[in-house]
mmCIF file of C-alpha atoms in Angstrom:
data_model
loop_
_atom_site.group_PDB
_atom_site.id
_atom_site.type_symbol
_atom_site.label_atom_id
_atom_site.label_comp_id
_atom_site.label_asym_id
_atom_site.label_seq_id
_atom_site.Cartn_x
_atom_site.Cartn_y
_atom_site.Cartn_z
ATOM 1 C CA MET Z 1 85.087 83.051 120.785
ATOM 2 C CA ARG Z 2 86.645 83.581 124.209
ATOM 3 C CA VAL Z 3 88.880 86.646 124.370
ATOM 4 C CA PHE Z 4 91.188 86.800 127.375
ATOM 5 C CA ARG Z 5 91.984 90.221 128.795
ATOM 6 C CA PHE Z 6 95.564 90.697 129.796
ATOM 7 C CA LEU Z 7 97.546 91.729 132.828
ATOM 8 C CA ILE Z 8 100.529 93.975 132.140
ATOM 9 C CA ILE Z 9 103.520 93.198 134.273
ATOM 10 C CA ASN Z 10 106.002 96.081 134.197
ATOM 11 C CA VAL Z 11 109.520 94.790 134.666
ATOM 12 C CA LEU Z 12 112.030 97.444 135.726
ATOM 13 C CA MET Z 13 115.124 95.913 134.200
ATOM 14 C CA LEU Z 14 117.665 97.255 136.678
ATOM 15 C CA TRP Z 15 117.933 93.665 137.870
ATOM 16 C CA LEU Z 16 116.965 90.241 136.585
ATOM 17 C CA CYS Z 17 116.168 86.816 137.897
ATOM 18 C CA SER Z 18 118.661 84.192 138.954
ATOM 19 C CA CYS Z 19 120.101 81.734 136.500
ATOM 20 C CA ILE Z 20 118.776 78.331 135.525
ATOM 21 C CA SER Z 21 120.501 75.350 134.047
ATOM 22 C CA GLY Z 22 119.913 73.686 130.708
ATOM 23 C CA CYS Z 23 116.895 71.457 130.283
ATOM 24 C CA ALA Z 24 116.615 68.093 128.643
ATOM 25 C CA LEU Z 25 114.417 67.278 125.691
ATOM 26 C CA SER Z 26 114.328 64.715 122.953
ATOM 27 C CA VAL Z 27 113.698 64.815 119.228
ATOM 28 C CA LYS Z 28 112.205 61.611 117.968
ATOM 29 C CA LYS Z 29 109.443 60.180 115.844
ATOM 30 C CA GLU Z 30 105.932 60.636 117.100
ATOM 31 C CA VAL Z 31 104.986 58.197 119.820
ATOM 32 C CA SER Z 32 101.484 56.862 119.871
ATOM 33 C CA GLY Z 33 99.451 57.532 122.993
ATOM 34 C CA LYS Z 34 101.118 60.899 123.648
ATOM 35 C CA ASP Z 35 99.405 64.269 123.361
ATOM 36 C CA SER Z 36 100.285 65.704 119.949
ATOM 37 C CA VAL Z 37 99.938 69.408 119.140
ATOM 38 C CA SER Z 38 100.480 71.337 115.909
ATOM 39 C CA LEU Z 39 101.436 75.010 115.965
ATOM 40 C CA VAL Z 40 101.986 77.726 113.357
ATOM 41 C CA SER Z 41 103.871 80.949 114.074
ATOM 42 C CA TRP Z 42 103.425 83.550 111.339
ATOM 43 C CA ASN Z 43 104.267 87.219 110.940
ATOM 44 C CA VAL Z 44 101.335 88.190 108.696
ATOM 45 C CA GLN Z 45 102.814 91.621 107.807
ATOM 46 C CA THR Z 46 101.066 94.739 109.114
ATOM 47 C CA PHE Z 47 97.583 93.228 109.180
ATOM 48 C CA PHE Z 48 95.411 96.289 109.865
ATOM 49 C CA ASP Z 49 91.640 96.070 109.985
ATOM 50 C CA GLY Z 50 89.323 98.088 107.718
ATOM 51 C CA GLU Z 51 88.823 100.998 110.116
ATOM 52 C CA LYS Z 52 91.178 103.958 110.270
ATOM 53 C CA ASP Z 53 91.767 104.958 113.874
ATOM 54 C CA GLY Z 54 95.127 106.716 113.564
ATOM 55 C CA CYS Z 55 97.485 103.948 114.641
ATOM 56 C CA GLU Z 56 98.008 102.619 111.106
ATOM 57 C CA TYR Z 57 101.295 103.003 109.284
ATOM 58 C CA ASP Z 58 101.551 105.926 106.861
ATOM 59 C CA GLU Z 59 100.921 103.889 103.719
ATOM 60 C CA PHE Z 60 97.642 102.663 105.198
ATOM 61 C CA LYS Z 61 96.503 106.175 106.137
ATOM 62 C CA LYS Z 62 96.565 107.577 102.619
ATOM 63 C CA ALA Z 63 93.107 108.360 101.308
ATOM 64 C CA GLY Z 64 91.644 105.760 98.983
ATOM 65 C CA ILE Z 65 94.467 103.261 99.403
ATOM 66 C CA TRP Z 66 93.211 101.311 102.413
ATOM 67 C CA ASN Z 67 89.554 100.597 103.046
ATOM 68 C CA ARG Z 68 87.124 97.991 104.339
ATOM 69 C CA ASP Z 69 86.859 96.206 100.993
ATOM 70 C CA LYS Z 70 90.625 95.710 100.702
ATOM 71 C CA TYR Z 71 90.726 94.448 104.260
ATOM 72 C CA SER Z 72 87.921 91.953 103.573
ATOM 73 C CA VAL Z 73 89.813 90.524 100.605
ATOM 74 C CA ARG Z 74 92.986 90.219 102.628
ATOM 75 C CA LEU Z 75 91.106 88.675 105.551
ATOM 76 C CA GLU Z 76 89.606 86.020 103.292
ATOM 77 C CA ARG Z 77 93.075 85.096 102.044
ATOM 78 C CA LEU Z 78 94.370 84.772 105.588
ATOM 79 C CA CYS Z 79 91.438 82.585 106.603
ATOM 80 C CA ASP Z 80 91.984 80.352 103.564
ATOM 81 C CA SER Z 81 95.635 79.994 104.608
ATOM 82 C CA ILE Z 82 94.701 79.160 108.197
ATOM 83 C CA ALA Z 83 92.265 76.512 106.956
ATOM 84 C CA ALA Z 84 94.917 75.031 104.658
ATOM 85 C CA LEU Z 85 97.527 74.806 107.439
ATOM 86 C CA ASN Z 86 94.890 73.643 109.956
ATOM 87 C CA ALA Z 87 97.131 73.755 113.029
ATOM 88 C CA ASP Z 88 95.815 73.488 116.576
ATOM 89 C CA ILE Z 89 97.357 76.845 117.488
ATOM 90 C CA PHE Z 90 98.162 79.930 115.417
ATOM 91 C CA VAL Z 91 100.434 82.667 116.739
ATOM 92 C CA LEU Z 92 99.821 85.653 114.468
ATOM 93 C CA ILE Z 93 102.381 88.460 114.586
ATOM 94 C CA GLU Z 94 101.604 92.019 113.415
ATOM 95 C CA ILE Z 95 97.823 92.135 113.631
ATOM 96 C CA GLU Z 96 96.227 95.425 114.626
ATOM 97 C CA ASN Z 97 93.732 94.414 117.295
ATOM 98 C CA GLU Z 98 91.472 91.704 118.664
ATOM 99 C CA SER Z 99 88.791 92.705 116.139
ATOM 100 C CA VAL Z 100 90.903 90.946 113.509
ATOM 101 C CA LEU Z 101 90.739 87.766 115.603
ATOM 102 C CA GLN Z 102 86.977 88.172 115.895
ATOM 103 C CA ASP Z 103 86.669 88.576 112.126
ATOM 104 C CA ILE Z 104 88.727 85.409 111.603
ATOM 105 C CA SER Z 105 86.504 83.639 114.101
ATOM 106 C CA ASN Z 106 83.360 84.775 112.291
ATOM 107 C CA CYS Z 107 84.770 83.442 109.016
ATOM 108 C CA PHE Z 108 85.107 79.984 110.535
ATOM 109 C CA ALA Z 109 82.098 79.908 112.844
ATOM 110 C CA GLY Z 110 79.700 78.658 110.185
ATOM 111 C CA GLY Z 111 76.774 79.434 112.457
ATOM 112 C CA SER Z 112 77.889 76.932 115.084
ATOM 113 C CA TRP Z 113 80.019 77.468 118.200
ATOM 114 C CA LYS Z 114 80.058 73.766 119.087
ATOM 115 C CA ASN Z 115 82.421 72.576 116.384
ATOM 116 C CA LYS Z 116 85.364 70.875 118.110
ATOM 117 C CA ASP Z 117 87.620 71.706 115.164
ATOM 118 C CA PHE Z 118 86.975 75.419 115.513
ATOM 119 C CA TRP Z 119 89.555 77.879 116.890
ATOM 120 C CA LYS Z 120 87.316 79.039 119.709
ATOM 121 C CA TYR Z 121 89.968 80.358 122.117
ATOM 122 C CA SER Z 122 91.974 83.507 121.547
ATOM 123 C CA CYS Z 123 94.035 86.222 123.192
ATOM 124 C CA PHE Z 124 95.637 89.440 122.028
ATOM 125 C CA ALA Z 125 97.937 92.153 123.370
ATOM 126 C CA LYS Z 126 99.816 95.206 122.187
ATOM 127 C CA PRO Z 127 101.294 98.288 123.882
ATOM 128 C CA GLU Z 128 99.267 101.478 123.691
ATOM 129 C CA ASP Z 129 101.919 103.197 121.587
ATOM 130 C CA SER Z 130 102.085 100.418 118.988
ATOM 131 C CA GLY Z 131 99.982 99.940 115.868
ATOM 132 C CA ILE Z 132 100.370 96.161 115.812
ATOM 133 C CA GLY Z 133 100.361 93.342 118.340
ATOM 134 C CA ILE Z 134 100.310 89.568 118.742
ATOM 135 C CA GLY Z 135 97.211 87.400 118.584
ATOM 136 C CA ILE Z 136 96.781 83.720 119.369
ATOM 137 C CA LEU Z 137 94.027 81.480 117.979
ATOM 138 C CA SER Z 138 93.643 78.030 119.462
ATOM 139 C CA LYS Z 139 91.484 74.926 119.366
ATOM 140 C CA LEU Z 140 92.898 74.140 122.811
ATOM 141 C CA GLU Z 141 91.937 76.041 125.932
ATOM 142 C CA LEU Z 142 94.145 78.983 126.873
ATOM 143 C CA CYS Z 143 94.638 79.816 130.553
ATOM 144 C CA ASP Z 144 96.520 82.251 132.807
ATOM 145 C CA PHE Z 145 97.276 84.785 130.073
ATOM 146 C CA THR Z 146 99.804 87.479 131.072
ATOM 147 C CA THR Z 147 102.086 89.934 129.299
ATOM 148 C CA HIS Z 148 105.524 91.185 130.275
ATOM 149 C CA TYR Z 149 106.997 94.530 129.385
ATOM 150 C CA LEU Z 150 110.397 96.171 129.656
ATOM 151 C CA ASP Z 151 111.076 99.476 131.392
ATOM 152 C CA VAL Z 152 114.789 100.028 130.826
ATOM 153 C CA ARG Z 153 116.404 103.092 132.392
ATOM 154 C CA THR Z 154 120.037 102.083 132.394
ATOM 155 C CA GLN Z 155 120.884 102.693 128.726
ATOM 156 C CA ARG Z 156 122.283 105.929 127.402
ATOM 157 C CA SER Z 157 119.702 105.955 124.617
ATOM 158 C CA GLU Z 158 115.988 106.162 125.308
ATOM 159 C CA GLU Z 159 114.066 102.908 125.152
ATOM 160 C CA PRO Z 160 112.194 102.563 121.840
ATOM 161 C CA SER Z 161 108.675 101.172 121.601
ATOM 162 C CA LEU Z 162 109.000 97.483 122.463
ATOM 163 C CA ARG Z 163 106.292 94.857 122.209
ATOM 164 C CA TYR Z 164 105.016 92.640 124.994
ATOM 165 C CA LEU Z 165 106.195 89.137 125.701
ATOM 166 C CA ILE Z 166 103.021 87.036 125.885
ATOM 167 C CA GLN Z 167 102.824 84.066 128.248
ATOM 168 C CA VAL Z 168 99.890 81.660 128.293
ATOM 169 C CA ILE Z 169 99.225 78.095 129.431
ATOM 170 C CA VAL Z 170 97.756 75.740 126.826
ATOM 171 C CA ASP Z 171 95.584 72.941 128.192
ATOM 172 C CA VAL Z 172 96.117 69.668 126.315
ATOM 173 C CA GLY Z 173 93.893 67.077 127.940
ATOM 174 C CA GLU Z 174 95.740 65.675 130.949
ATOM 175 C CA ARG Z 175 98.821 67.746 130.141
ATOM 176 C CA ASP Z 176 99.599 71.377 129.480
ATOM 177 C CA PHE Z 177 102.507 73.504 128.325
ATOM 178 C CA VAL Z 178 103.619 77.126 128.568
ATOM 179 C CA LEU Z 179 103.565 79.130 125.354
ATOM 180 C CA PHE Z 180 105.625 82.302 124.946
ATOM 181 C CA ALA Z 181 104.883 84.538 121.931
ATOM 182 C CA ASN Z 182 107.484 87.135 120.950
ATOM 183 C CA HIS Z 183 107.994 90.030 118.558
ATOM 184 C CA TRP Z 184 111.391 91.534 119.225
ATOM 185 C CA LYS Z 185 112.732 94.927 118.165
ATOM 186 C CA SER Z 186 113.206 95.271 114.413
ATOM 187 C CA MET Z 187 116.558 96.051 112.847
ATOM 188 C CA SER Z 188 115.265 99.421 111.661
ATOM 189 C CA GLY Z 189 117.948 101.914 112.661
ATOM 190 C CA GLY Z 190 120.731 99.391 112.084
ATOM 191 C CA GLU Z 191 121.257 95.841 113.292
ATOM 192 C CA THR Z 192 124.178 96.748 115.541
ATOM 193 C CA ASP Z 193 122.557 99.778 117.156
ATOM 194 C CA THR Z 194 119.284 97.943 117.863
ATOM 195 C CA GLU Z 195 120.800 94.672 119.092
ATOM 196 C CA ILE Z 196 120.928 95.872 122.697
ATOM 197 C CA TRP Z 197 117.111 96.029 122.791
ATOM 198 C CA ARG Z 198 116.784 92.504 121.488
ATOM 199 C CA ASP Z 199 119.259 91.498 124.185
ATOM 200 C CA TRP Z 200 116.984 93.066 126.798
ATOM 201 C CA GLN Z 201 113.986 91.233 125.395
ATOM 202 C CA GLU Z 202 115.961 88.004 125.486
ATOM 203 C CA SER Z 203 116.719 88.687 129.134
ATOM 204 C CA VAL Z 204 113.102 89.133 130.153
ATOM 205 C CA LEU Z 205 112.259 85.845 128.386
ATOM 206 C CA ALA Z 206 115.073 84.048 130.234
ATOM 207 C CA CYS Z 207 113.904 85.658 133.476
ATOM 208 C CA ARG Z 208 110.359 84.379 133.024
ATOM 209 C CA MET Z 209 111.669 80.877 132.345
ATOM 210 C CA ALA Z 210 113.783 81.085 135.488
ATOM 211 C CA GLU Z 211 110.646 81.771 137.495
ATOM 212 C CA LEU Z 212 109.054 78.675 135.959
ATOM 213 C CA ASN Z 213 111.984 76.587 137.142
ATOM 214 C CA ASN Z 214 110.126 75.357 140.215
ATOM 215 C CA GLY Z 215 112.223 72.886 142.125
ATOM 216 C CA GLY Z 216 114.830 72.723 139.370
ATOM 217 C CA SER Z 217 112.488 71.226 136.774
ATOM 218 C CA LEU Z 218 111.043 73.325 133.961
ATOM 219 C CA PRO Z 219 107.575 72.554 132.614
ATOM 220 C CA SER Z 220 107.121 71.913 128.919
ATOM 221 C CA VAL Z 221 107.731 75.217 127.124
ATOM 222 C CA VAL Z 222 107.250 76.374 123.529
ATOM 223 C CA ILE Z 223 108.689 79.748 122.503
ATOM 224 C CA CYS Z 224 107.856 81.250 119.115
ATOM 225 C CA GLY Z 225 107.494 84.443 117.117
ATOM 226 C CA ASP Z 226 109.480 86.966 115.090
ATOM 227 C CA PHE Z 227 112.763 87.616 116.914
ATOM 228 C CA ASN Z 228 114.323 89.826 114.224
ATOM 229 C CA ARG Z 229 117.499 87.870 114.894
ATOM 230 C CA ASP Z 230 118.692 85.009 112.766
ATOM 231 C CA VAL Z 231 118.847 81.735 114.655
ATOM 232 C CA GLY Z 232 122.560 81.519 113.838
ATOM 233 C CA LYS Z 233 123.214 84.732 115.794
ATOM 234 C CA PHE Z 234 121.955 83.399 119.115
ATOM 235 C CA ALA Z 235 124.452 81.947 121.555
ATOM 236 C CA LEU Z 236 124.918 78.408 120.261
ATOM 237 C CA THR Z 237 125.903 75.400 122.293
ATOM 238 C CA ASP Z 238 126.130 71.665 121.683
ATOM 239 C CA GLY Z 239 122.682 70.490 120.688
ATOM 240 C CA GLY Z 240 120.904 73.783 121.328
ATOM 241 C CA ILE Z 241 120.778 77.519 121.961
ATOM 242 C CA LEU Z 242 121.482 79.463 125.146
ATOM 243 C CA LEU Z 243 118.969 82.161 125.974
ATOM 244 C CA ARG Z 244 120.849 84.673 128.087
ATOM 245 C CA GLY Z 245 119.573 86.074 131.339
ATOM 246 C CA ALA Z 246 120.877 88.729 133.733
ATOM 247 C CA GLY Z 247 124.111 90.310 132.601
ATOM 248 C CA PHE Z 248 124.037 88.315 129.356
ATOM 249 C CA GLY Z 249 126.744 86.032 130.709
ATOM 250 C CA GLU Z 250 127.147 82.289 130.292
ATOM 251 C CA GLU Z 251 126.355 81.745 133.971
ATOM 252 C CA ASN Z 252 122.822 83.083 133.452
ATOM 253 C CA THR Z 253 121.355 81.007 130.656
ATOM 254 C CA VAL Z 254 118.685 78.492 129.764
ATOM 255 C CA LYS Z 255 119.177 75.894 127.080
ATOM 256 C CA VAL Z 256 116.495 75.483 124.414
ATOM 257 C CA TYR Z 257 116.282 73.589 121.161
ATOM 258 C CA SER Z 258 115.662 75.047 117.694
ATOM 259 C CA PRO Z 259 114.438 72.841 114.822
ATOM 260 C CA TRP Z 260 116.249 75.186 112.424
ATOM 261 C CA LEU Z 261 119.502 73.530 113.512
ATOM 262 C CA THR Z 262 120.789 69.991 113.277
ATOM 263 C CA GLU Z 263 122.804 68.371 116.051
ATOM 264 C CA ASN Z 264 126.059 69.561 114.442
ATOM 265 C CA GLY Z 265 124.803 73.155 114.162
ATOM 266 C CA ALA Z 266 124.026 73.166 110.428
ATOM 267 C CA TYR Z 267 120.732 74.506 109.089
ATOM 268 C CA SER Z 268 118.074 71.807 108.843
ATOM 269 C CA THR Z 269 116.373 73.388 105.806
ATOM 270 C CA ASP Z 270 117.579 74.978 102.574
ATOM 271 C CA ILE Z 271 115.215 77.924 102.971
ATOM 272 C CA GLY Z 272 114.463 80.332 105.793
ATOM 273 C CA SER Z 273 111.341 82.251 106.741
ATOM 274 C CA TYR Z 274 112.243 85.715 105.456
ATOM 275 C CA TYR Z 275 113.900 86.610 102.148
ATOM 276 C CA TYR Z 276 115.850 89.868 102.163
ATOM 277 C CA LYS Z 277 118.257 91.177 99.521
ATOM 278 C CA GLU Z 278 118.221 87.802 97.769
ATOM 279 C CA LYS Z 279 119.260 86.003 100.933
ATOM 280 C CA TRP Z 280 117.335 83.734 103.300
ATOM 281 C CA GLU Z 281 117.060 84.729 106.936
ATOM 282 C CA ARG Z 282 115.758 82.641 109.813
ATOM 283 C CA ILE Z 283 114.508 85.442 112.063
ATOM 284 C CA ASP Z 284 111.222 83.672 112.838
ATOM 285 C CA ASN Z 285 111.883 80.964 115.372
ATOM 286 C CA ILE Z 286 110.346 78.153 117.367
ATOM 287 C CA PHE Z 287 112.223 76.996 120.465
ATOM 288 C CA VAL Z 288 111.229 74.173 122.791
ATOM 289 C CA CYS Z 289 112.351 73.161 126.245
ATOM 290 C CA GLY Z 290 111.303 70.618 128.825
ATOM 291 C CA ASN Z 291 109.600 67.285 128.320
ATOM 292 C CA ILE Z 292 108.729 67.810 124.650
ATOM 293 C CA SER Z 293 109.509 65.808 121.520
ATOM 294 C CA LEU Z 294 109.462 67.693 118.219
ATOM 295 C CA THR Z 295 108.165 65.447 115.463
ATOM 296 C CA TYR Z 296 107.785 67.845 112.517
ATOM 297 C CA PHE Z 297 109.010 71.265 111.385
ATOM 298 C CA GLU Z 298 108.918 73.284 108.193
ATOM 299 C CA PRO Z 299 108.943 76.832 106.897
ATOM 300 C CA ALA Z 300 105.686 76.314 104.979
ATOM 301 C CA ALA Z 301 106.654 77.617 101.541
ATOM 302 C CA ARG Z 302 103.411 76.650 99.850
ATOM 303 C CA THR Z 303 101.327 78.380 97.244
ATOM 304 C CA PRO Z 304 99.475 80.691 97.209
ATOM 305 C CA TRP Z 305 101.304 82.519 100.027
ATOM 306 C CA ALA Z 306 104.687 81.608 98.524
ATOM 307 C CA THR Z 307 105.907 81.749 94.952
ATOM 308 C CA ASP Z 308 106.947 78.709 92.937
ATOM 309 C CA GLY Z 309 110.490 79.563 94.021
ATOM 310 C CA LYS Z 310 109.384 79.322 97.702
ATOM 311 C CA ILE Z 311 109.787 83.070 98.258
ATOM 312 C CA PRO Z 312 107.161 84.708 100.518
ATOM 313 C CA PHE Z 313 104.463 86.446 98.457
ATOM 314 C CA ALA Z 314 104.595 89.795 100.266
ATOM 315 C CA TYR Z 315 101.472 91.935 100.551
ATOM 316 C CA LYS Z 316 101.467 95.110 98.457
ATOM 317 C CA ILE Z 317 98.933 97.681 99.581
ATOM 318 C CA TYR Z 318 98.828 99.535 96.257
ATOM 319 C CA SER Z 319 97.995 96.469 94.174
ATOM 320 C CA GLY Z 320 96.145 94.602 96.912
ATOM 321 C CA GLU Z 321 98.050 91.441 95.984
ATOM 322 C CA GLY Z 322 100.022 89.087 98.176
ATOM 323 C CA TYR Z 323 99.940 87.612 101.665
ATOM 324 C CA SER Z 324 102.991 88.303 103.845
ATOM 325 C CA ASP Z 325 106.708 88.925 103.536
ATOM 326 C CA HIS Z 326 107.301 86.065 106.000
ATOM 327 C CA LEU Z 327 106.636 82.359 105.613
ATOM 328 C CA PRO Z 328 104.631 80.616 108.323
ATOM 329 C CA LEU Z 329 106.617 78.248 110.532
ATOM 330 C CA MET Z 330 104.802 75.006 111.274
ATOM 331 C CA CYS Z 331 105.728 72.385 113.839
ATOM 332 C CA ARG Z 332 104.229 69.395 115.589
ATOM 333 C CA PHE Z 333 105.303 68.102 118.972
ATOM 334 C CA THR Z 334 104.289 65.609 121.617
ATOM 335 C CA LEU Z 335 104.118 66.153 125.355
ATOM 336 C CA GLN Z 336 105.723 63.288 127.246
#
């Protein structure tokens, strides 16, 4: 398995990039002869490996509760789920380190590294002060992997630990696209009080897309991850969502499309990806922009990682049962 080391780009957010205009895309049935790609974005819920190195959450540090055997059981379940979904690309949120990716790889290797259906490309990144990061597994070649980090010194409150924005190019035969993987600040501490940090993370994403806007034409872009913000709370516009850039004003935005929403702004599915206080939330998102046609989307509420009522089967460390408190999002798209 090829593991790409990462370059940290520190962004001092006292200024941001210039604005970009909305981009055109289409949503249509799959067209034959086009490059088709399937992708799953899944917050797999605090997926620590079997070794205790001090970065684990408190419930994992307690003696006798978390060990190598429990990790192995959980790893096997995850690998079974990956095999069942069988997407070209998996974006896995909340895994501890690249050793988890290597263990997944070993589960699928089957003694052969030449299998074309094997997820043989990967990358991983997390800040030094974080216990969990983002990993990507891919059957398609990953190139030009970078990470982007905020260094905010203009707020009255001190910046909390924020996770990297991952940017990587995915090579799809004669075409390629840019993939952004996100894990934005949680709502721990209160949704209102923490929203400013999600706004900053939205800005750095919009800034990176502005820099891709070479000659006024964006490349094909897929943006996914756990945004800890319901899709309905983004800035909505006709037929899409506005990601806000510098100053968070309407003049500094980029238009993207979310398959959670229909053309009239209604939810496209009855269920979300996260179930909290008996209410569905759509905080896990997939956005697309550029010359891309989405052909399929679903919050994959399938057993065994979801109950018969389509609720995520959350992992419980004490019982060792469950998978994740989030559903995986699955999509398929074609590059035009």
